[in-house]
mmCIF file of C-alpha atoms in Angstrom:
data_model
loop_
_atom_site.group_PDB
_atom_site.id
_atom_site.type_symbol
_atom_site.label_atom_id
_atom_site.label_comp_id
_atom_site.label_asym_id
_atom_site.label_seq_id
_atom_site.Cartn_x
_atom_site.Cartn_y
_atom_site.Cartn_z
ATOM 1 C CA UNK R 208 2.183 40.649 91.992
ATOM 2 C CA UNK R 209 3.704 37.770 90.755
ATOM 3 C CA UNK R 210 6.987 38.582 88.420
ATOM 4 C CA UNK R 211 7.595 37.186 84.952
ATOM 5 C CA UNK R 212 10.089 34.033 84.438
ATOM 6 C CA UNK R 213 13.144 35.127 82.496
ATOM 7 C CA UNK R 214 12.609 35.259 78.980
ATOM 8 C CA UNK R 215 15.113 32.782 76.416
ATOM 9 C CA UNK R 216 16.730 36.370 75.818
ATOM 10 C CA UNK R 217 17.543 36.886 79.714
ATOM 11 C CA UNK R 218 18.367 33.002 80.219
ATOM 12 C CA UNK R 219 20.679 32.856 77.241
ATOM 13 C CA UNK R 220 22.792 35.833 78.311
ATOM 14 C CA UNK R 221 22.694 34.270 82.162
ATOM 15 C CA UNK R 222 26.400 32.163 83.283
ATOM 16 C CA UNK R 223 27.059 30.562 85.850
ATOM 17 C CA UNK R 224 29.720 30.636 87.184
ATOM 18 C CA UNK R 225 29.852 34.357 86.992
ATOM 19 C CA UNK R 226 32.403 35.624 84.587
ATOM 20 C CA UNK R 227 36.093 36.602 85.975
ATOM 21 C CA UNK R 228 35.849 39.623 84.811
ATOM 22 C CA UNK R 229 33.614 42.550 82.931
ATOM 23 C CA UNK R 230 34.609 43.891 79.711
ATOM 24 C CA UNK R 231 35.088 47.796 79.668
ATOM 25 C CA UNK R 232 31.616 50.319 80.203
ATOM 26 C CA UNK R 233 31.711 52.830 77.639
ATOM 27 C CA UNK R 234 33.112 56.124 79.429
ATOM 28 C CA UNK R 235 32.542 59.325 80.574
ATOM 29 C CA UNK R 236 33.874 62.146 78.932
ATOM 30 C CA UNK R 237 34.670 65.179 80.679
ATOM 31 C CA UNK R 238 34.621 68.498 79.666
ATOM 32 C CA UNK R 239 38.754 68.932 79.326
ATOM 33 C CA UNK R 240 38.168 65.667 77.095
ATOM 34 C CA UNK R 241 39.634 62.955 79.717
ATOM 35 C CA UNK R 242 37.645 60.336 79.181
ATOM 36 C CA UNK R 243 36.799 57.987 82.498
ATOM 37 C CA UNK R 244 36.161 54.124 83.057
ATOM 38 C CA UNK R 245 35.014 53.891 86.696
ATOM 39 C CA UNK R 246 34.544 51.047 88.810
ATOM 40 C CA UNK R 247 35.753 48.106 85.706
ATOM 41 C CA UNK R 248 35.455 44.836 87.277
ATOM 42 C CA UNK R 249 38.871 42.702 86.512
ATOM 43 C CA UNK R 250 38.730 40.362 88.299
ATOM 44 C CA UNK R 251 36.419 37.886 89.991
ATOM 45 C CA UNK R 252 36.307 35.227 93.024
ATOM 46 C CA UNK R 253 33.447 32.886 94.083
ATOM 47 C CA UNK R 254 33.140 34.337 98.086
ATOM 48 C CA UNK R 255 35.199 37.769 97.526
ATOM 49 C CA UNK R 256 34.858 41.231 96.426
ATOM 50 C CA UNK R 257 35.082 42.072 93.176
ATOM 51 C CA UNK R 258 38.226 43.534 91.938
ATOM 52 C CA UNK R 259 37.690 47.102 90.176
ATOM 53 C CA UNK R 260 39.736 49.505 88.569
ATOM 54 C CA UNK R 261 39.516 53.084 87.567
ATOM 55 C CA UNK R 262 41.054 54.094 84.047
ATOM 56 C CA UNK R 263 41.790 57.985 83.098
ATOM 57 C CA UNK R 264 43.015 58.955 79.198
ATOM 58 C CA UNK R 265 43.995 62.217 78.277
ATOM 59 C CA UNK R 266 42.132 64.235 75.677
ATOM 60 C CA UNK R 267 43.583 63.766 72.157
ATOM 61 C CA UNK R 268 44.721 60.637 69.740
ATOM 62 C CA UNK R 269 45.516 57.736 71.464
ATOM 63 C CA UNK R 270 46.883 54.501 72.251
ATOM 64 C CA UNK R 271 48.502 56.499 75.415
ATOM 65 C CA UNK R 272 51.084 55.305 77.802
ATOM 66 C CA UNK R 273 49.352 53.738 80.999
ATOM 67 C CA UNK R 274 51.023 54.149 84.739
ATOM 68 C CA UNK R 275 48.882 51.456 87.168
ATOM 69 C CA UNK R 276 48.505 53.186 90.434
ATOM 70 C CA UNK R 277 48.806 50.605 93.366
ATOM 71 C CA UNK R 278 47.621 52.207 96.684
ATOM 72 C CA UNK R 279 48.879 51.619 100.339
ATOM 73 C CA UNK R 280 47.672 51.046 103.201
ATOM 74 C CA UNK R 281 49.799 47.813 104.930
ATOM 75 C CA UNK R 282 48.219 44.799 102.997
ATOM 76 C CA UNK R 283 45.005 45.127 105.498
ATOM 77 C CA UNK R 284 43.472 48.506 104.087
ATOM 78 C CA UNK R 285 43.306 51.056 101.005
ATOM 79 C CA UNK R 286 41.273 52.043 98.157
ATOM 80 C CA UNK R 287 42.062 52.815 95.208
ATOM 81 C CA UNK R 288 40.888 56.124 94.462
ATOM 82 C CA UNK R 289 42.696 57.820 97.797
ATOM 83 C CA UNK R 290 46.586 58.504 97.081
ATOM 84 C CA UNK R 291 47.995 58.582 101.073
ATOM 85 C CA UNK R 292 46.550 62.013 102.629
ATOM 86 C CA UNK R 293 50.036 63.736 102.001
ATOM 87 C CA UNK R 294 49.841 63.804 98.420
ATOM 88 C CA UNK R 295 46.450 65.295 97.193
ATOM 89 C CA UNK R 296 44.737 63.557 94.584
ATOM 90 C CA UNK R 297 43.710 65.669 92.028
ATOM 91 C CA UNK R 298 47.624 66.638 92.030
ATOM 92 C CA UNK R 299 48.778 62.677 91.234
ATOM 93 C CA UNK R 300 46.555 62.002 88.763
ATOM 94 C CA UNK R 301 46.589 65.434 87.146
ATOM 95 C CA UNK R 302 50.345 65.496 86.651
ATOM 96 C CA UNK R 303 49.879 62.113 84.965
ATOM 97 C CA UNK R 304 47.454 62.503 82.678
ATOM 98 C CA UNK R 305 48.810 66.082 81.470
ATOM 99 C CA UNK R 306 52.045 64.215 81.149
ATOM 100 C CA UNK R 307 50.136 62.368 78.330
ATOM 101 C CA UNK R 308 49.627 59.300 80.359
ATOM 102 C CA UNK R 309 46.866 57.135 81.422
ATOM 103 C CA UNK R 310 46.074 56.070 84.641
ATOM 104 C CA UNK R 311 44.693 52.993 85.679
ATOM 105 C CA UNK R 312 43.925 52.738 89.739
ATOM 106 C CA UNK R 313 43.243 49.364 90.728
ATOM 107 C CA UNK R 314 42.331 47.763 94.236
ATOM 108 C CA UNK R 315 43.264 44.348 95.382
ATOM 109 C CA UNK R 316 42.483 41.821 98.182
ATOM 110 C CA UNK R 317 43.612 42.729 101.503
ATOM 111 C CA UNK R 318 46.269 40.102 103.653
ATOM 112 C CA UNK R 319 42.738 39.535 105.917
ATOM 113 C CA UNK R 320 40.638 38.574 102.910
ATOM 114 C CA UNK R 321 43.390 36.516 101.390
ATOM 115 C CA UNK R 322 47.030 35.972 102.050
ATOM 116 C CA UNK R 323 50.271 36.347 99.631
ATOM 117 C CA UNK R 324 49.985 36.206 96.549
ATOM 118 C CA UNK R 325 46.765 36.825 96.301
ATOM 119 C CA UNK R 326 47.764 40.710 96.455
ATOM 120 C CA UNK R 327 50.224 40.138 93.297
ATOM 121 C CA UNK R 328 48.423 37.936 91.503
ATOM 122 C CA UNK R 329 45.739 40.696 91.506
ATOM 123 C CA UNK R 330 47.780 43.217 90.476
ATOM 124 C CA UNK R 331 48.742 40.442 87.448
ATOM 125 C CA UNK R 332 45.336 40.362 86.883
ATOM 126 C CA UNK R 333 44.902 44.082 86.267
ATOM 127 C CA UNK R 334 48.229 44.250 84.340
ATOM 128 C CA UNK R 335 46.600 41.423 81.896
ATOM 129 C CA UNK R 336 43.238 43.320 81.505
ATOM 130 C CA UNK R 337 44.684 46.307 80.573
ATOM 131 C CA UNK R 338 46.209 44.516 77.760
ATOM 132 C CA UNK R 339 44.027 42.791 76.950
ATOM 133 C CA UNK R 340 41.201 45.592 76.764
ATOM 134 C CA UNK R 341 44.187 48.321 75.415
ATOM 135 C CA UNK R 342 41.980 48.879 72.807
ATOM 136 C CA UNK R 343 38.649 49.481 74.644
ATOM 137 C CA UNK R 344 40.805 51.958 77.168
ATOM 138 C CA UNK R 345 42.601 54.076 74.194
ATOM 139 C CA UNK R 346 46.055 52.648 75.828
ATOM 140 C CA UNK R 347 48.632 51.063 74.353
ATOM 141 C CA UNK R 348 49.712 47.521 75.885
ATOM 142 C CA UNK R 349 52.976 48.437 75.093
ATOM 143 C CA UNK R 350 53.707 50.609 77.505
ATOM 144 C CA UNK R 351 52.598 50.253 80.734
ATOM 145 C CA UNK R 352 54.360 51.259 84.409
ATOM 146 C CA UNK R 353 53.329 50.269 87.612
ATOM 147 C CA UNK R 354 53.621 53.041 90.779
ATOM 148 C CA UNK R 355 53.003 52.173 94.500
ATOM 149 C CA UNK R 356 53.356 53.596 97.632
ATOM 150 C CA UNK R 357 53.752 51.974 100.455
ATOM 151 C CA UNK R 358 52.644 48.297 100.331
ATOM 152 C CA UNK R 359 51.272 49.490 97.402
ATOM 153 C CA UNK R 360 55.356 50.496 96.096
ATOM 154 C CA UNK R 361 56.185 46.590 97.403
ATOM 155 C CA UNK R 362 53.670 45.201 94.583
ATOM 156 C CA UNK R 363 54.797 47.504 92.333
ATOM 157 C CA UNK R 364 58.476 46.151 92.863
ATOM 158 C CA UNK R 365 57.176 42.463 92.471
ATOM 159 C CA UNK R 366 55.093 43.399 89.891
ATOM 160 C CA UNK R 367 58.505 44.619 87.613
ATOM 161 C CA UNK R 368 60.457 41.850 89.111
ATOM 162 C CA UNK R 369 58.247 38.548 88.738
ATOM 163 C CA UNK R 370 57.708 36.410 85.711
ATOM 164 C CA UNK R 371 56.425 33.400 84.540
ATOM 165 C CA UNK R 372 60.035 31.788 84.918
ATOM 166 C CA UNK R 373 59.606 32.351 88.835
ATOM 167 C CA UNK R 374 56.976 29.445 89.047
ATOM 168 C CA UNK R 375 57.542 25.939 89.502
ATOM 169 C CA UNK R 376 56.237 23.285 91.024
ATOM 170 C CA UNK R 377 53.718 23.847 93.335
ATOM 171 C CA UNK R 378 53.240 23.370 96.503
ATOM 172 C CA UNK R 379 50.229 23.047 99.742
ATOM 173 C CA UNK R 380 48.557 26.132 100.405
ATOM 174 C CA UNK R 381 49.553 28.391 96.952
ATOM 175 C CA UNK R 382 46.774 29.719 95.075
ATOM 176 C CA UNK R 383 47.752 28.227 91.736
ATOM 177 C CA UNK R 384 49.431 25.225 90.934
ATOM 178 C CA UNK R 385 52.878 26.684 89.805
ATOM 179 C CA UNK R 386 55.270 28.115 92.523
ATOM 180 C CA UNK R 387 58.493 30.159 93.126
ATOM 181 C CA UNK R 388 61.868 27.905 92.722
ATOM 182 C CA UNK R 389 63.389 28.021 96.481
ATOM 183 C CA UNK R 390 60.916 30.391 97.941
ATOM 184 C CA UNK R 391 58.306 27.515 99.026
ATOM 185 C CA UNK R 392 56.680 26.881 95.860
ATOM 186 C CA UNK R 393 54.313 29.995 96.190
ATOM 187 C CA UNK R 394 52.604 30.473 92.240
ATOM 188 C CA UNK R 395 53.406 34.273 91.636
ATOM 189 C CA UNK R 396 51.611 34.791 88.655
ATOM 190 C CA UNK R 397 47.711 33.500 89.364
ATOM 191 C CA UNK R 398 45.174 33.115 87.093
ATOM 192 C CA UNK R 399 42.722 35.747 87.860
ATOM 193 C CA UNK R 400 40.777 37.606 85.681
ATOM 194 C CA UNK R 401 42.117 37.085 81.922
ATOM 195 C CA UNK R 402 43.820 34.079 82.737
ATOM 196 C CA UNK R 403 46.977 33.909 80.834
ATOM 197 C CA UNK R 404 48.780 36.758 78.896
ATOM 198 C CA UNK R 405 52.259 39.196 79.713
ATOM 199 C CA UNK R 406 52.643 40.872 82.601
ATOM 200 C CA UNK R 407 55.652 42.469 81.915
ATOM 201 C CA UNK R 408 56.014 46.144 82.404
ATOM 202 C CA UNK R 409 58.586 49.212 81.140
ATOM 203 C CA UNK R 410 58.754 50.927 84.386
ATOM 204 C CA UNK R 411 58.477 50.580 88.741
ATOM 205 C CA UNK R 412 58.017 53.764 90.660
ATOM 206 C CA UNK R 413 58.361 52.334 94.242
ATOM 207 C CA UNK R 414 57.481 55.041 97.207
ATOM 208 C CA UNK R 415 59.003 53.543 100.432
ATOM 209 C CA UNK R 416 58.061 50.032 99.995
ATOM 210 C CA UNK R 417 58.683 46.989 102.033
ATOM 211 C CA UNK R 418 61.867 44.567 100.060
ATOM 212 C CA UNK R 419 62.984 42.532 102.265
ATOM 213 C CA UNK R 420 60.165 40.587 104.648
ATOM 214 C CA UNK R 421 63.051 38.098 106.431
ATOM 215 C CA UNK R 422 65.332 41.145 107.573
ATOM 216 C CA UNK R 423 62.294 43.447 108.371
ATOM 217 C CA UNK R 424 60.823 40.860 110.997
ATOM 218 C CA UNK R 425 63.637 42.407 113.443
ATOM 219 C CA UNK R 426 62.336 45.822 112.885
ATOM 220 C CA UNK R 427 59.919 46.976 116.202
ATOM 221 C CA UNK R 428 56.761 48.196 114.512
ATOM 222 C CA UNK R 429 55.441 51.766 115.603
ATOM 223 C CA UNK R 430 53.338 52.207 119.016
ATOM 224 C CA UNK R 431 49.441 52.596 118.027
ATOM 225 C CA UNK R 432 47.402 54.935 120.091
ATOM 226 C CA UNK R 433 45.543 53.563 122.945
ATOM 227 C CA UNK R 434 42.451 51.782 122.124
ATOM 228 C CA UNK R 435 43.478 51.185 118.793
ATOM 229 C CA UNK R 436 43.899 47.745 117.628
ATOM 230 C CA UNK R 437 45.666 46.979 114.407
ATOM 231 C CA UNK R 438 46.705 43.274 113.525
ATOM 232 C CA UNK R 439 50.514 42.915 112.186
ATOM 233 C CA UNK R 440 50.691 43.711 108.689
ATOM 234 C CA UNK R 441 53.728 41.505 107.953
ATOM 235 C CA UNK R 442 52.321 38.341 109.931
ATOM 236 C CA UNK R 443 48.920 38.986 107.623
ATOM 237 C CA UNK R 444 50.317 39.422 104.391
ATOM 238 C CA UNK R 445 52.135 36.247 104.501
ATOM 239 C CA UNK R 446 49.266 34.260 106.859
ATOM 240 C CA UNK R 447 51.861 33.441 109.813
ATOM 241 C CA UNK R 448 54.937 35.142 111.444
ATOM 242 C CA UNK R 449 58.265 35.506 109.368
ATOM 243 C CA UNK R 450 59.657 33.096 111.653
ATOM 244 C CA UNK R 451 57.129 30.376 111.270
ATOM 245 C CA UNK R 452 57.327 30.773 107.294
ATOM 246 C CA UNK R 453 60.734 32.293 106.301
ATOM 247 C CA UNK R 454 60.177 30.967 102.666
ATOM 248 C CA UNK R 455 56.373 33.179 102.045
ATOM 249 C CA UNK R 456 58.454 35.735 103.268
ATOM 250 C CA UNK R 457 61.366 35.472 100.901
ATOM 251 C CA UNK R 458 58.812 34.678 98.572
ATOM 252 C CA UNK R 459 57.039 37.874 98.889
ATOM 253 C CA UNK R 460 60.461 39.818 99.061
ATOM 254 C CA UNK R 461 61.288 41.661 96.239
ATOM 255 C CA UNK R 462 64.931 41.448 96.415
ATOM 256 C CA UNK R 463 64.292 37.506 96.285
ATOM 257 C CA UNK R 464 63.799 38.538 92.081
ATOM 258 C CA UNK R 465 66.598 41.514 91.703
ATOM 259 C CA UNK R 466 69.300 38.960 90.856
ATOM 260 C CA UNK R 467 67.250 37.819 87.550
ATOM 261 C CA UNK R 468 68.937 35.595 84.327
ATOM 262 C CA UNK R 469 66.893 38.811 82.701
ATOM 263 C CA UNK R 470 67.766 42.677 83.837
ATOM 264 C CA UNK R 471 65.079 44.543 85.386
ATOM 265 C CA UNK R 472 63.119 47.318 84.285
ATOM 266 C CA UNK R 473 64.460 50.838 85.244
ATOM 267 C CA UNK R 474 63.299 51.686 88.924
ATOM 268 C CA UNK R 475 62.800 54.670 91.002
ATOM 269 C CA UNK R 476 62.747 54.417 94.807
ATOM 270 C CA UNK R 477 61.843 57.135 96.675
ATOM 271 C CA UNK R 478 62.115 56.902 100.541
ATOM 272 C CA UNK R 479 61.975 58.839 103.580
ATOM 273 C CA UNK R 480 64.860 58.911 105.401
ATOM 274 C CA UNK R 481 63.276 58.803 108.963
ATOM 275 C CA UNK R 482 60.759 56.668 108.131
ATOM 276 C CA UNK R 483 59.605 54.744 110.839
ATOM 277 C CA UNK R 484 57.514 51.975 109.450
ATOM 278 C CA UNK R 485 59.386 51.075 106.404
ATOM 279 C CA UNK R 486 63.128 52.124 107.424
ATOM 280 C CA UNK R 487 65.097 54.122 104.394
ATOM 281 C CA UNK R 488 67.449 50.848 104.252
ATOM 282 C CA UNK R 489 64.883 48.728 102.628
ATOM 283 C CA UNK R 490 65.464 50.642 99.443
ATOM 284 C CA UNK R 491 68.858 50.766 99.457
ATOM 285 C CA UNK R 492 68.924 47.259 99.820
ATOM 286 C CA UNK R 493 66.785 46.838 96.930
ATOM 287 C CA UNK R 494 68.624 49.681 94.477
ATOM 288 C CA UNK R 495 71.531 47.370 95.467
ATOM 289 C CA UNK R 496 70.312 44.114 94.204
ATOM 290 C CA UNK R 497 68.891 45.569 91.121
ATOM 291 C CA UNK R 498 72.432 47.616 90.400
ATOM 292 C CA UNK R 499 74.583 44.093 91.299
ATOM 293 C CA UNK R 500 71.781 42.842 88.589
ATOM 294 C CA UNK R 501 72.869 45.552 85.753
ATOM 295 C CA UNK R 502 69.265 47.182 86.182
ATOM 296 C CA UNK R 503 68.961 50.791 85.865
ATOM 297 C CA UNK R 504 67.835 52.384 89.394
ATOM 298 C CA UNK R 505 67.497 55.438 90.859
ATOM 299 C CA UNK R 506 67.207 55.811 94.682
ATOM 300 C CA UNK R 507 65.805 59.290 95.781
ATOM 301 C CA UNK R 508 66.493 60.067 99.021
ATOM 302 C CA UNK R 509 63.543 62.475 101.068
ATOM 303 C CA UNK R 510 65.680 63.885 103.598
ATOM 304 C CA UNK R 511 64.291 63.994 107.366
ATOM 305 C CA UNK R 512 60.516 62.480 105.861
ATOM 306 C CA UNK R 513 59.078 60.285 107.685
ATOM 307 C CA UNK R 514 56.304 57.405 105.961
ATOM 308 C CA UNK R 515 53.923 58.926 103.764
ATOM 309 C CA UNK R 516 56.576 62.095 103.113
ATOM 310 C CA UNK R 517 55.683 63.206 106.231
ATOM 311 C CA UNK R 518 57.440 66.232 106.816
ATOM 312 C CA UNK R 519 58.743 66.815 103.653
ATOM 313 C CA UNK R 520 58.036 70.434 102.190
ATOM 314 C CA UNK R 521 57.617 69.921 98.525
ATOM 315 C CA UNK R 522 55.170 67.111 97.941
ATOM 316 C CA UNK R 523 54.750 68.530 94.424
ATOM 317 C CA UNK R 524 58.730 68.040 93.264
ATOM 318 C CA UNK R 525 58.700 64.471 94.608
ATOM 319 C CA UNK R 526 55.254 63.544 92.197
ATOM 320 C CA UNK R 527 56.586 65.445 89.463
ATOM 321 C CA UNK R 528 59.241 63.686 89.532
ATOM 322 C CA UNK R 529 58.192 60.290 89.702
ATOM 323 C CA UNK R 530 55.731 61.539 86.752
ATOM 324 C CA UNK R 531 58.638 62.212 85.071
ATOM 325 C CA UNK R 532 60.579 59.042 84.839
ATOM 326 C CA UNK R 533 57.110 57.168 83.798
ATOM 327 C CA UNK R 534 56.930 59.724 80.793
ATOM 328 C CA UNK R 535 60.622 59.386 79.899
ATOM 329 C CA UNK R 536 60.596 55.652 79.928
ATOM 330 C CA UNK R 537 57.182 54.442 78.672
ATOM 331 C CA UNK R 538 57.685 57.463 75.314
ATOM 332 C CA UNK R 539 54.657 59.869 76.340
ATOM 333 C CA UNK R 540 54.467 62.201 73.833
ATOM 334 C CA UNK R 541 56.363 59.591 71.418
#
């Protein structure tokens, strides 16, 4: 059978390139009234995946508050509707959204699909659509928070610490055309997805995250069973070995940005203090710099937890918690 040529209808709405990005689906409402937006594509790339992202909004009168979830998972793996398989996931997101926040879960390009920055400059990307869909989403662009665990908790840091006054001139290599003053000229705030617009956010919870690359390098990484192969997380991220590129890696440090002309937005760190992947000091390094900085931080100690909270008893205290400080500081219920 043969099939009919596109009509003027189908060939007008046709573009080529593809779009960067797909405006908001109209969403699913469920019976308690949260309304859903699954699988919004922010963010496009001629010869990768695209970027999606999951919104939740409580039931009720909106613009809400919006927290953007960044998952874990080393750089090299993730998803962004699996919290780490401590904390269970109807507990994360229901404590935020009966906080009277939004959620927004994004995913990102892995260190093996794309070295720094293309991580951050996706989570820009998602940051920017929010805003500039707040009104699509019932959220208000305002007040938004970003919360990570894990490499996901390292975005989030960069994600509060970064601005537009970090690029400069660019240099070989860098996504964009703008780079990082004395960190190799790496452009930190891309041009995916809605192009231009504020990235700025109220609020960083950061679980256990990775803040300083260039004094981590020393740090022996865990033993992996036998017969497991895993590639370096550190030298994938940044494309090379700390040693070989000591200014990606300051670069992708968040304690490279603590030290601002502009104070930070209030953090929470919360950290294991046996953890064996990311040790406990890589927080307190960070709550340092942002403190010397005049920032408002809070470092949570999870006594005897290893990554993940492994070992930990009370899973539940630690997300309330950090559910918490996002309510208190982005005005849910305000």
């Amino acid at each position: 059978m043969t099939q009919s040529p596109p009509t003027a209808f189908d060939i007008a709405d046709m573009t080529w390139p593809p779009p960067p990005y797909r405006p908001p689906v109209p969403p699913v409402t469920a019976a308690d009234g949260v309304r859903r937006f699954d699988g919004i594509t922010y963010a496009t790339t001629p010869g990768y995946r695209p970027r999606l992202l999951d919104v939740q909004v409580p039931a009720g009168e909106g613009p809400f508050p919006a927290v953007v979830w960044i998952h874990g998972g080393g750089w090299l793996d993730g998803d962004r509707r699996y919290p780490p398989p401590t904390v269970p996931a109807a507990l994360l997101h229901g404590t935020v959204l009966a906080a009277g926040l939004a959620l927004v879960s994004i995913d990102y390009r892995h260190s093996l699909e794309a070295p720094f920055p293309a991580q951050l400059h996706d989570v820009k990307a998602a940051i920017r659509y929010v805003r500039a869909f707040a009104g699509d989403l019932g959220i208000d662009p305002d007040r938004i928070g970003v919360w990570g665990e894990s490499a996901g908790g390292h975005l989030a840091a960069l994600a509060g610490l970064v601005g537009p006054a970090h690029d400069a001139d660019g240099v070989e290599g860098a996504e964009s055309t703008k780079g990082a003053k004395g960190t190799g000229g790496v452009g930190l705030e891309g041009t995916q997805g809605v192009g231009s617009g504020e990235t700025g956010v109220l609020a960083v919870v950061d679980w256990y995250g990775v803040s300083d690359l260039v004094a981590l390098a020393s740090h022996p990484m865990p033993p992996m069973p036998s017969g497991v192969e895993f590639p370096d997380p550190y030298e994938a991220l940044l494309g090379a070995s700390v040693a070989e590129r000591p200014d990606l890696a300051r670069a992708a440090s968040p304690v490279t940005y603590a030290g601002g002309s502009n104070p930070p937005p209030p953090f929470l760190l919360v950290h294991g203090t046996r953890d064996g992947l990311v040790p406990y000091g890589q927080s307190e390094v960070l709550a340092a710099a942002i403190e010397a900085a005049g920032g408002e931080v809070t470092l949570q100690p999870v006594e005897g937890a290893d990554h993940i909270f492994l070992g930990s008893p009370d899973i539940v205290s630690i997300v309330e918690g950090s559910v918490a400080f996002l309510a208190r500081h982005l005005g849910a219920g305000a």
